[in-house]
GROMACS .gro file of C-alpha atoms in nm:
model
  413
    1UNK     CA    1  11.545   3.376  14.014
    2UNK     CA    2  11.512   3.425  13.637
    3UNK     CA    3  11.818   3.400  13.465
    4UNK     CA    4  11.979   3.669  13.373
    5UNK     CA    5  11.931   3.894  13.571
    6UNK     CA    6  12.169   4.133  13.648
    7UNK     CA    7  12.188   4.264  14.033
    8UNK     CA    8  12.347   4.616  13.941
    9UNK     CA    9  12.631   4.723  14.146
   10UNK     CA   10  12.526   5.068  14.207
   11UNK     CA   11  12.514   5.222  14.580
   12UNK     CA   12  12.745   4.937  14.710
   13UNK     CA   13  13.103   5.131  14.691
   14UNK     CA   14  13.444   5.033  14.726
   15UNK     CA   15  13.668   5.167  14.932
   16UNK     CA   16  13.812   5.389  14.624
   17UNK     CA   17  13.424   5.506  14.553
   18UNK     CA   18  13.436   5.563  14.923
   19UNK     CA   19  13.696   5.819  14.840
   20UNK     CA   20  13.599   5.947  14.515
   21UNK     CA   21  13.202   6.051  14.699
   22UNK     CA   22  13.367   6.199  14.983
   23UNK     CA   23  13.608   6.395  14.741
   24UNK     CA   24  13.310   6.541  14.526
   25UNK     CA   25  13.145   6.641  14.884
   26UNK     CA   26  13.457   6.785  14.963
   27UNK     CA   27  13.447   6.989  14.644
   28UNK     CA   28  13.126   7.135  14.666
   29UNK     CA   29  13.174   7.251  14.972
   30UNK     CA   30  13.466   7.446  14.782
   31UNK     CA   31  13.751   7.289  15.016
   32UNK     CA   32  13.944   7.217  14.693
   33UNK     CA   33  14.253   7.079  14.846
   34UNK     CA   34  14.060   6.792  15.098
   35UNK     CA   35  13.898   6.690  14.783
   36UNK     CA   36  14.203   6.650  14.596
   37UNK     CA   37  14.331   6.450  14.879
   38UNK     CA   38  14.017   6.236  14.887
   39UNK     CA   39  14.068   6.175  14.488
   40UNK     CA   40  14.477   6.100  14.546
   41UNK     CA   41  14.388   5.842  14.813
   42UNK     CA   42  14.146   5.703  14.582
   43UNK     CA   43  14.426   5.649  14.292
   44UNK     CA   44  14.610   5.439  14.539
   45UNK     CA   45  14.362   5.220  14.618
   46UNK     CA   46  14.326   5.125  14.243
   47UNK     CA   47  14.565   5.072  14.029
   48UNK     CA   48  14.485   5.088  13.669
   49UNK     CA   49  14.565   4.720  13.590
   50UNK     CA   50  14.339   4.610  13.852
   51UNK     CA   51  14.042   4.860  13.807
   52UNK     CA   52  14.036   5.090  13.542
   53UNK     CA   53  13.678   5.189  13.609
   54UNK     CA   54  13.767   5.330  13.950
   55UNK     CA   55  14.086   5.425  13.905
   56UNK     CA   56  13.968   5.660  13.544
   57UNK     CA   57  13.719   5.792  13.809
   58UNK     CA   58  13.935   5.900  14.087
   59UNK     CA   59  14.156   6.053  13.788
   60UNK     CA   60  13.912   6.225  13.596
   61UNK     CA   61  13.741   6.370  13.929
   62UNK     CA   62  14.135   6.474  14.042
   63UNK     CA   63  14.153   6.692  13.699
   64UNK     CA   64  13.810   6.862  13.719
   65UNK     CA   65  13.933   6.996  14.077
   66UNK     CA   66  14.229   7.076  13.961
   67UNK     CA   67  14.033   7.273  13.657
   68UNK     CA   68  14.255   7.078  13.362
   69UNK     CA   69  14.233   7.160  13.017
   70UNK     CA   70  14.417   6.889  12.902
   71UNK     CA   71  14.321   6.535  13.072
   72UNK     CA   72  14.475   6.214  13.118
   73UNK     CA   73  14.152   6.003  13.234
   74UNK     CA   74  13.923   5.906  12.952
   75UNK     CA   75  13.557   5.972  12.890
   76UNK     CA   76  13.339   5.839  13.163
   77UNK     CA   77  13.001   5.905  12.963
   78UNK     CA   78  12.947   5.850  12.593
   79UNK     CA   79  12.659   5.894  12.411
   80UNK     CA   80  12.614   5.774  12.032
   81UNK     CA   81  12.383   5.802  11.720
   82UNK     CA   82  12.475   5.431  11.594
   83UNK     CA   83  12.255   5.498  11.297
   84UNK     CA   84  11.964   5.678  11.212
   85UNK     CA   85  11.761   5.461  11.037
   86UNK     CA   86  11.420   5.501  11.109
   87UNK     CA   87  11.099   5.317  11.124
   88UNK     CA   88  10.874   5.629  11.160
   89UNK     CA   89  10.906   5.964  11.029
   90UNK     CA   90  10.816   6.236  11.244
   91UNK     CA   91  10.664   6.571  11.193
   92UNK     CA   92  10.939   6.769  11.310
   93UNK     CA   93  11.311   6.532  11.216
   94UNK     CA   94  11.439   6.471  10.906
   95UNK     CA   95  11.725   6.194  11.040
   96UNK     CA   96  11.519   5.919  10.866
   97UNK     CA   97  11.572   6.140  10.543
   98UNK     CA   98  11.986   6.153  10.574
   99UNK     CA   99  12.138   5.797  10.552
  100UNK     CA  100  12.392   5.773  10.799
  101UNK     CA  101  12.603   5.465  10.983
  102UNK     CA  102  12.864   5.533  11.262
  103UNK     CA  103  13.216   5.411  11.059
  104UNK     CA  104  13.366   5.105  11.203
  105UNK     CA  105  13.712   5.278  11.317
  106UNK     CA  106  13.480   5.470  11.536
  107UNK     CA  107  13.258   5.158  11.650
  108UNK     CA  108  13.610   4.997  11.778
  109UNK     CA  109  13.693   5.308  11.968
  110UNK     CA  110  13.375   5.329  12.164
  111UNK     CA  111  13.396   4.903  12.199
  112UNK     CA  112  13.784   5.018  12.383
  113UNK     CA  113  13.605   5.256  12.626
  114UNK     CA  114  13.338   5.036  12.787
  115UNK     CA  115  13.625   4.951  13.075
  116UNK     CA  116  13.646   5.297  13.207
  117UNK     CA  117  13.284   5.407  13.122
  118UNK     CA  118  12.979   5.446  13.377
  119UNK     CA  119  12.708   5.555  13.131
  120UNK     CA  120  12.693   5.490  12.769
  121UNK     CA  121  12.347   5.637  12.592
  122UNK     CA  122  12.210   5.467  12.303
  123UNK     CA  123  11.995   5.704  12.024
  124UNK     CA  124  11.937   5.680  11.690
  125UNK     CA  125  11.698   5.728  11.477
  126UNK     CA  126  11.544   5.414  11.608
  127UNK     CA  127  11.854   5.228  11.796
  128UNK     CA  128  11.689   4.887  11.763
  129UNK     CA  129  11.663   4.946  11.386
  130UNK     CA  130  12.048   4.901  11.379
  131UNK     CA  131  12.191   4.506  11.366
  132UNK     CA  132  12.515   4.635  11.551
  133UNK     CA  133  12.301   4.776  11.848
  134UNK     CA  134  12.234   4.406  11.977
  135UNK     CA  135  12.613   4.269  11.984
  136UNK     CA  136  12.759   4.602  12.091
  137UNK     CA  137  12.493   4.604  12.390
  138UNK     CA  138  12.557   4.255  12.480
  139UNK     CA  139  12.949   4.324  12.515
  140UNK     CA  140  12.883   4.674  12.687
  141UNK     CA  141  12.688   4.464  12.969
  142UNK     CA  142  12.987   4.235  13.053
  143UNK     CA  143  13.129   4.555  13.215
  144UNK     CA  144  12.872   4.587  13.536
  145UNK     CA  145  12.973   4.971  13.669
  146UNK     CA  146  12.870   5.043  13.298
  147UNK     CA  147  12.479   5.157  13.264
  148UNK     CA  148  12.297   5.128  12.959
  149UNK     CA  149  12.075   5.441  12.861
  150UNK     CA  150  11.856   5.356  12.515
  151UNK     CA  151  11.649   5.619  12.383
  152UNK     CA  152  11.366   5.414  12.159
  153UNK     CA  153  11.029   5.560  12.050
  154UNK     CA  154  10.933   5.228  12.172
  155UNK     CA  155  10.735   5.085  11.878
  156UNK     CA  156  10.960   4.760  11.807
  157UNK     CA  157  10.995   4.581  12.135
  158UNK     CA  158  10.903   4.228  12.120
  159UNK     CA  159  10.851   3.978  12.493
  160UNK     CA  160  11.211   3.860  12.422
  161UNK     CA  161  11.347   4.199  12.371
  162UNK     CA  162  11.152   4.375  12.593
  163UNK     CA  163  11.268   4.112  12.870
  164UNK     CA  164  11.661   4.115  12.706
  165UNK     CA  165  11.657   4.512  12.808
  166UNK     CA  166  11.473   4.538  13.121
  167UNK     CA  167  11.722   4.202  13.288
  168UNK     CA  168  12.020   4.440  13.166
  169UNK     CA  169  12.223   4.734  13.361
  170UNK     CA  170  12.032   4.993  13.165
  171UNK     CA  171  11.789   5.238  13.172
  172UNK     CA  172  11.496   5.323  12.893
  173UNK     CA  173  11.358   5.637  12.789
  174UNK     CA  174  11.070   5.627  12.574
  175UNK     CA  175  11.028   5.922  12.308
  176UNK     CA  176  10.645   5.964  12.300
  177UNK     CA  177  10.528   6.323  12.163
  178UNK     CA  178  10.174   6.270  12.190
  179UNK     CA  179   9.928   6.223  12.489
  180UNK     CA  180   9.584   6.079  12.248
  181UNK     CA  181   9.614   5.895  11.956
  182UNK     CA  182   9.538   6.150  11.749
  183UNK     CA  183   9.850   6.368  11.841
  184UNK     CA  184  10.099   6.122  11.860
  185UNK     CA  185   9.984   6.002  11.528
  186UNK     CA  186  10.018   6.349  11.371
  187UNK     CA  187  10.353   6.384  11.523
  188UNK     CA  188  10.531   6.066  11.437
  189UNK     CA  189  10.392   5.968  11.115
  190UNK     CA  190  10.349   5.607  11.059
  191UNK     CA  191  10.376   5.498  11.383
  192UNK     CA  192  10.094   5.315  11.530
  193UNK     CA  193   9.968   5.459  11.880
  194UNK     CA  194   9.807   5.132  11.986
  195UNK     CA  195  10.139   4.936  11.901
  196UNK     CA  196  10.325   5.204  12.149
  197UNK     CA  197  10.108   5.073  12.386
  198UNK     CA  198  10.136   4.759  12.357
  199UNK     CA  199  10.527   4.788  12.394
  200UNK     CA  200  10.478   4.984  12.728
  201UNK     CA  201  10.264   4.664  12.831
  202UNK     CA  202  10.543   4.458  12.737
  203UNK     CA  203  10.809   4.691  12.949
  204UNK     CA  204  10.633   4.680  13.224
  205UNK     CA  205  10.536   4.320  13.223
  206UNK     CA  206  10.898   4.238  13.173
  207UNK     CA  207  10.966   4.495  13.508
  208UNK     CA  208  10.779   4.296  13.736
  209UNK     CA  209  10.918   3.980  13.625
  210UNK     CA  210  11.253   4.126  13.710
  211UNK     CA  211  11.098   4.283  14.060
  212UNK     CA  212  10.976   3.911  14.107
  213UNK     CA  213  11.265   3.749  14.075
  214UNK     CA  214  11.496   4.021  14.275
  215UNK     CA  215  11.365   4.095  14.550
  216UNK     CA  216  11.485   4.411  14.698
  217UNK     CA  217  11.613   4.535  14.349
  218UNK     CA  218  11.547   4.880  14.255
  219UNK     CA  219  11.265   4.961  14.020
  220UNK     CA  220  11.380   4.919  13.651
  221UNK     CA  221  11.409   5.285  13.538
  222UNK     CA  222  11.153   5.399  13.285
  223UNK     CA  223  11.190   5.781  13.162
  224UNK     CA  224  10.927   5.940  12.905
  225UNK     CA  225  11.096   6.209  12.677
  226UNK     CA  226  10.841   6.475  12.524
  227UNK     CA  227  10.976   6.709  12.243
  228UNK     CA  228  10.752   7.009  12.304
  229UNK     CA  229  10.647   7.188  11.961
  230UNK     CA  230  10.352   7.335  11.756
  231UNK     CA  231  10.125   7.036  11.723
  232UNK     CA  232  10.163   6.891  12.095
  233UNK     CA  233  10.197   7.204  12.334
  234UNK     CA  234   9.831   7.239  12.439
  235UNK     CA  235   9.869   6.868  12.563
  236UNK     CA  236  10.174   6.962  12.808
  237UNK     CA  237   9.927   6.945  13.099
  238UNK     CA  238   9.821   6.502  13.011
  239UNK     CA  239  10.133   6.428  12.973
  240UNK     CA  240  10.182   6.386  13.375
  241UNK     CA  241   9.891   6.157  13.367
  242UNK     CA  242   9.984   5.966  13.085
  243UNK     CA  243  10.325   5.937  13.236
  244UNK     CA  244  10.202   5.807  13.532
  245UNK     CA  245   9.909   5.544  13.418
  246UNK     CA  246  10.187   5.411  13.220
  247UNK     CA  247  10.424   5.392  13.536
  248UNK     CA  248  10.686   5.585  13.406
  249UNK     CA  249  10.935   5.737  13.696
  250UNK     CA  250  11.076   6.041  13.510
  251UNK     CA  251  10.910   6.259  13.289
  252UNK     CA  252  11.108   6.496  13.052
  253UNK     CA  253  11.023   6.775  12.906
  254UNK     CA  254  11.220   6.906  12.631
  255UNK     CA  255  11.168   7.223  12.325
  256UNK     CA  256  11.190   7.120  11.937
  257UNK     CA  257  11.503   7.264  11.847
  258UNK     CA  258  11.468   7.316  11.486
  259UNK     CA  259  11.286   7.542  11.215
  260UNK     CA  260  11.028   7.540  11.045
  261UNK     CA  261  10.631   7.470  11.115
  262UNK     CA  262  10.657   7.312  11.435
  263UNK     CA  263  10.875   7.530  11.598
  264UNK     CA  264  10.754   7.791  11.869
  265UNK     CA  265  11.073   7.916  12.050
  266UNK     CA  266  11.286   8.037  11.788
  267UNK     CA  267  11.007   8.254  11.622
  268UNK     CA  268  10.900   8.352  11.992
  269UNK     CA  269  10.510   8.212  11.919
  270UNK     CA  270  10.289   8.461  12.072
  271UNK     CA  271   9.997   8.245  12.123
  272UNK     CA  272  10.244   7.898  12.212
  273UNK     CA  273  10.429   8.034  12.500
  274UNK     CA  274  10.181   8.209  12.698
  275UNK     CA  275   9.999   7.961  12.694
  276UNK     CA  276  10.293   7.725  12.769
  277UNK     CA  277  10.401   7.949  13.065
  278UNK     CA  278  10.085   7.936  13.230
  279UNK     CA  279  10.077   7.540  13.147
  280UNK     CA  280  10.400   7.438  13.322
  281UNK     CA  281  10.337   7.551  13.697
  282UNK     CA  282  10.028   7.322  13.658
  283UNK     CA  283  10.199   7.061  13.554
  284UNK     CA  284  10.466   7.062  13.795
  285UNK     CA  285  10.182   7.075  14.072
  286UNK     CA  286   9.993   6.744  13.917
  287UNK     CA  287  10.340   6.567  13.841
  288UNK     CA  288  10.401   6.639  14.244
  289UNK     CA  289  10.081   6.496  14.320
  290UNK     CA  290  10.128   6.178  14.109
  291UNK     CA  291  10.469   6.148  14.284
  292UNK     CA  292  10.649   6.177  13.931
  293UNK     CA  293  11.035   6.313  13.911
  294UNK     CA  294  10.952   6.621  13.623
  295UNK     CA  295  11.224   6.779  13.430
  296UNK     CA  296  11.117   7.120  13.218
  297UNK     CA  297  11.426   7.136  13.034
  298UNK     CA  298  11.202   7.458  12.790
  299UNK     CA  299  11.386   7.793  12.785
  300UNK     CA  300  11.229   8.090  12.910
  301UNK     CA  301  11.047   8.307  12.744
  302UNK     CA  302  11.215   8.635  12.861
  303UNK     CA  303  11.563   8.489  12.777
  304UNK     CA  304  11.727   8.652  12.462
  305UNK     CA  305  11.834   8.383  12.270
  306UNK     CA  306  11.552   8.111  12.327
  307UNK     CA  307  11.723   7.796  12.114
  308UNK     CA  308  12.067   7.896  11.987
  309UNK     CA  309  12.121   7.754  11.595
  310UNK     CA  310  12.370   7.488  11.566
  311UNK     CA  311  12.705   7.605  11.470
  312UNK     CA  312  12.858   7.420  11.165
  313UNK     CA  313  13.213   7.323  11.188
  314UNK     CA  314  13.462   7.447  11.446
  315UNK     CA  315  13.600   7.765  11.534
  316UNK     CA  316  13.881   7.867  11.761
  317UNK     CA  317  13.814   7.958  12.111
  318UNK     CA  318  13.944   8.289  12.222
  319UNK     CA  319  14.100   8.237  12.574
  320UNK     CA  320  13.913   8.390  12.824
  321UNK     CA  321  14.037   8.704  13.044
  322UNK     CA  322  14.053   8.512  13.321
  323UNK     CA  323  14.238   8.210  13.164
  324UNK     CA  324  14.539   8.346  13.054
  325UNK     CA  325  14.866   8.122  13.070
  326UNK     CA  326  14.855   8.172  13.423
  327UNK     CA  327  14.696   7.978  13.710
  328UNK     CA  328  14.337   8.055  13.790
  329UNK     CA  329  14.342   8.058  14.199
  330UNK     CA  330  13.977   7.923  14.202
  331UNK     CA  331  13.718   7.685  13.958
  332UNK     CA  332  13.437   7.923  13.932
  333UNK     CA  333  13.248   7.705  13.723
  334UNK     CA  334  12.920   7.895  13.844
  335UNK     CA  335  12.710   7.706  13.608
  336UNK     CA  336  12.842   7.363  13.769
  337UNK     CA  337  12.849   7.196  13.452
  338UNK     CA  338  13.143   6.942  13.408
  339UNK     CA  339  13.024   6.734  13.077
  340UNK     CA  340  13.357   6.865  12.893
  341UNK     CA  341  13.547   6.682  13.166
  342UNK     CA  342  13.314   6.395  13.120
  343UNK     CA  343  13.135   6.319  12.840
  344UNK     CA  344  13.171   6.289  12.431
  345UNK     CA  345  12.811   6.326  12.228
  346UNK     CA  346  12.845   6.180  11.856
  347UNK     CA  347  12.531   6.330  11.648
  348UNK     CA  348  12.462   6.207  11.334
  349UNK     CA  349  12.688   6.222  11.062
  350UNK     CA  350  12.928   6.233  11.326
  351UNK     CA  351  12.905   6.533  11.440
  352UNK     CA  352  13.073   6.548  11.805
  353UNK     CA  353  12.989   6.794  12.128
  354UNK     CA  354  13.071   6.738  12.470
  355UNK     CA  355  12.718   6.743  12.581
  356UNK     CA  356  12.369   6.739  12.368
  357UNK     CA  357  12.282   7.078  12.583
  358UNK     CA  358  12.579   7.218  12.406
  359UNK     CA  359  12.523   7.442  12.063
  360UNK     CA  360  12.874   7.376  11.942
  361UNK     CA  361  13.081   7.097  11.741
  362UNK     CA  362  13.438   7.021  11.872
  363UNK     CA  363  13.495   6.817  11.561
  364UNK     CA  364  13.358   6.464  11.384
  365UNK     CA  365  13.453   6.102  11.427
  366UNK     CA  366  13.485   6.105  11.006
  367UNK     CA  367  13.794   6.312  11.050
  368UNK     CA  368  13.979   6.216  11.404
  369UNK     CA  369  13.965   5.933  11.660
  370UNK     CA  370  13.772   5.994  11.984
  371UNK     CA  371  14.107   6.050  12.198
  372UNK     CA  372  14.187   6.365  11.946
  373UNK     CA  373  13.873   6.490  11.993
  374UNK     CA  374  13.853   6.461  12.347
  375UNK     CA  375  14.149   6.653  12.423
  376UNK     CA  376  14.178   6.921  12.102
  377UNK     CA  377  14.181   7.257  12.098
  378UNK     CA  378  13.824   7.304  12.113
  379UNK     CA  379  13.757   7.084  12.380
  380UNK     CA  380  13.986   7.266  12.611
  381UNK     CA  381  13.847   7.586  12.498
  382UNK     CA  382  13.481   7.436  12.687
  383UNK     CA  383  13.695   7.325  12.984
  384UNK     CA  384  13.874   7.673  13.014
  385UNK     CA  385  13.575   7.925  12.973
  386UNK     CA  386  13.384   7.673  13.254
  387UNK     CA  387  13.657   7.689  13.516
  388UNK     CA  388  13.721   8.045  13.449
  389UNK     CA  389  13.358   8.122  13.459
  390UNK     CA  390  13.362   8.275  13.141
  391UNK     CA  391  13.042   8.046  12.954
  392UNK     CA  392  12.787   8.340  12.892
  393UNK     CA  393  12.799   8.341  12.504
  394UNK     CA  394  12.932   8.094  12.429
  395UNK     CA  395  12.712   7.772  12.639
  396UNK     CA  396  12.373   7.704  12.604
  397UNK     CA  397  12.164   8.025  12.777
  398UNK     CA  398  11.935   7.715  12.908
  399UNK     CA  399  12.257   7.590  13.113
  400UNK     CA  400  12.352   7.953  13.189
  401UNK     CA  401  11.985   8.095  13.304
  402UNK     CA  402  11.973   7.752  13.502
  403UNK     CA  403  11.692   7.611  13.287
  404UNK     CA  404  11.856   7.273  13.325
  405UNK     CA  405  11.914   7.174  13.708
  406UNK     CA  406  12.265   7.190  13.800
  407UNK     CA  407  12.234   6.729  13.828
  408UNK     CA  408  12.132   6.719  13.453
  409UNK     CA  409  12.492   6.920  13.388
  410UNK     CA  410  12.734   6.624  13.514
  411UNK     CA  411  12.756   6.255  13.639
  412UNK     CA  412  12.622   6.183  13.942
  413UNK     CA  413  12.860   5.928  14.091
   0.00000   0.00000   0.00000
């Protein structure tokens, strides 16, 4: 076996994740009170001194049946802009152009979670640009119900690292915005479409090394992200196949979601999204046949409000009808979206939302520690319009239209 390895833990429950699955069954089959009982019995069977993982779990599952604004459990998903330095500068960014470095106080706070957390996602700029990535990674992976997400354009992975990642409890997504050299090289400007190659050689090398040496492990996880704009949409079609020569599992398939020449949603591009509508059924039919998992996460083009602007700063929620001070008898929660019970997103220049999907800030780290912004008043304002149903307007119309699958709006486990 090579050393280092790390057999991850996942599918092999304990008696409390026992519990906590058949509580989330229990739930979405809308028998609230079973589930609650499945989550209770769960909380017994793991103290917080003995397993805070499980027993955060159990808690923070409890409160979203329950519908709580206000929650006791922690985050169980983080995800985190450590920096956004940059080694390429793409068409369509401008992070590489707006120095920015999550503050320490905020670095300590994240370090505090890892106990309780089951997914933290890396992003940057270009994470492995960052000299606090590699120490920070090393001490998240000494927690082993914690998985490792790193979102990399992929351009700086050596043997070493390449084999330091793929040993790990962690899963890679490669940002790649261009099927032929010549469009990835118009898109991310000075980076080098034969050296992204070469690092997806390295990846997979490093894979079955790993599948060598553990036999029966899962495949290493290997998910390529495509940002959708002007100068790449006419290649939505090859990105299946390059997706699948290059043995990725997952293929991703996301709009640009700012102005200016590359966009095509926000100005509703006449010629881009016909053409893009007739594209995507075709694609989902070849990713089918190549036996790739294919998330379109593009809005429609008959939807209203294609990308919604981000909003700057915070404003109050109003309370919902149906939220008033008294009890709601039932979590409507149509949408089935529970990332403001579970998750914290910190953007660059600290900018913080529960979810990436979602179009606005609850605060920044600059100004309050990640507890304060987990439970403050706009925080609970997300959690309250979800349970009461009331997210039209104010959510993302992709996660209201049900452009994003209901399993891309929550953990899984």
């Amino acid at each position: 076996m090579l050393e280092g390895v790390v057999k991850i833990p996942r599918g092999r429950f304990s008696a409390a994740g026992e519990a906590v699955r058949r509580g989330r069954i229990l739930r979405a089959q809308g028998r609230r009170r079973q589930a609650a009982e499945a989550f209770l019995e769960a909380l017994a069977l793991c103290p917080r001194e003995t397993d805070a993982y499980w027993h955060n779990t159990a808690l923070n599952e409890l409160e979203i049946t329950e519908g709580a604004a206000e929650l006791e459990s922690k985050p169980r998903s983080l995800n985190m802009v450590l920096s956004n330095r940059c080694n390429i500068e793409c068409v369509m960014c401008s992070v590489w152009d707006n120095p920015w470095e999550m503050p320490e106080r905020a670095l300590r706070e994240v370090s505090e979670l890892f106990p309780t957390l089951g997914r933290l996602m890396w992003q940057g700029g270009e994470v492995f640009m960052s000299p606090r990535f590699e120490p920070l990674f090393d001490l998240a992976a000494a927690h082993l119900n914690l998985q490792q997400h790193i979102t990399t354009n992929g351009l700086l992975f050596s043997r070493s690292l390449a084999r330091k990642i793929i040993r790990s409890n962690s899963a890679l997504i490669l940002s790649i915005d261009g099927a032929t050299k010549t469009t990835y090289e118009r898109v991310r400007k000075k980076g080098r479409f034969e050296r992204l190659l070469e690092g997806i050689r390295l990846l997979n090398e490093a894979r079955d090394e790993r599948a060598a040496a553990s036999a029966g492990a899962p495949v290493y996880p290997l998910t390529m992200n495509v940002t959708i704009m002007r100068s790449n949409y006419r290649e939505l079609e090859r990105f299946a196949e390059f997706a699948h020569e290059h043995r990725f599992q997952t293929l991703q398939i996301n709009p640009v979601d700012t102005s200016g020449p590359e966009d095509i949603f926000r100005c509703r591009d006449r010629e881009a999204l016909p053409f893009i509508e007739e594209a995507v059924p075709r694609m989902k039919e070849r990713a089918a046949r190549l036996g790739l998992i294919l998330h379109v996460w593009l809005p429609s083009s008959r939807s209203p409000e294609l990308i919604r602007e981000p909003k700057p700063g915070i404003e109050k929620l109003e309370e919902p009808k149906a939220a008033s001070s008294q009890a709601v008898p039932a979590f409507a929660n149509e949408i089935g979206c529970f990332w403001p019970w579970q998750d914290l997103w910190i953007d660059q220049g600290g900018r913080v939302r529960p979810h990436c999907f979602c179009g606005w800030d609850i605060g920044n780290v600059k100004d309050d520690s990640l507890m304060a912004l987990w439970n403050n008043e706009t925080m609970q304002g997300y959690r309250r319009r979800l349970h009461a149903n009331a997210a039209a307007g104010w959510c993302s119309n992709r996660c209201v239209e049900g452009a994003i699958l209901k399993e891309a709006l929550g953990l899984d486990g």
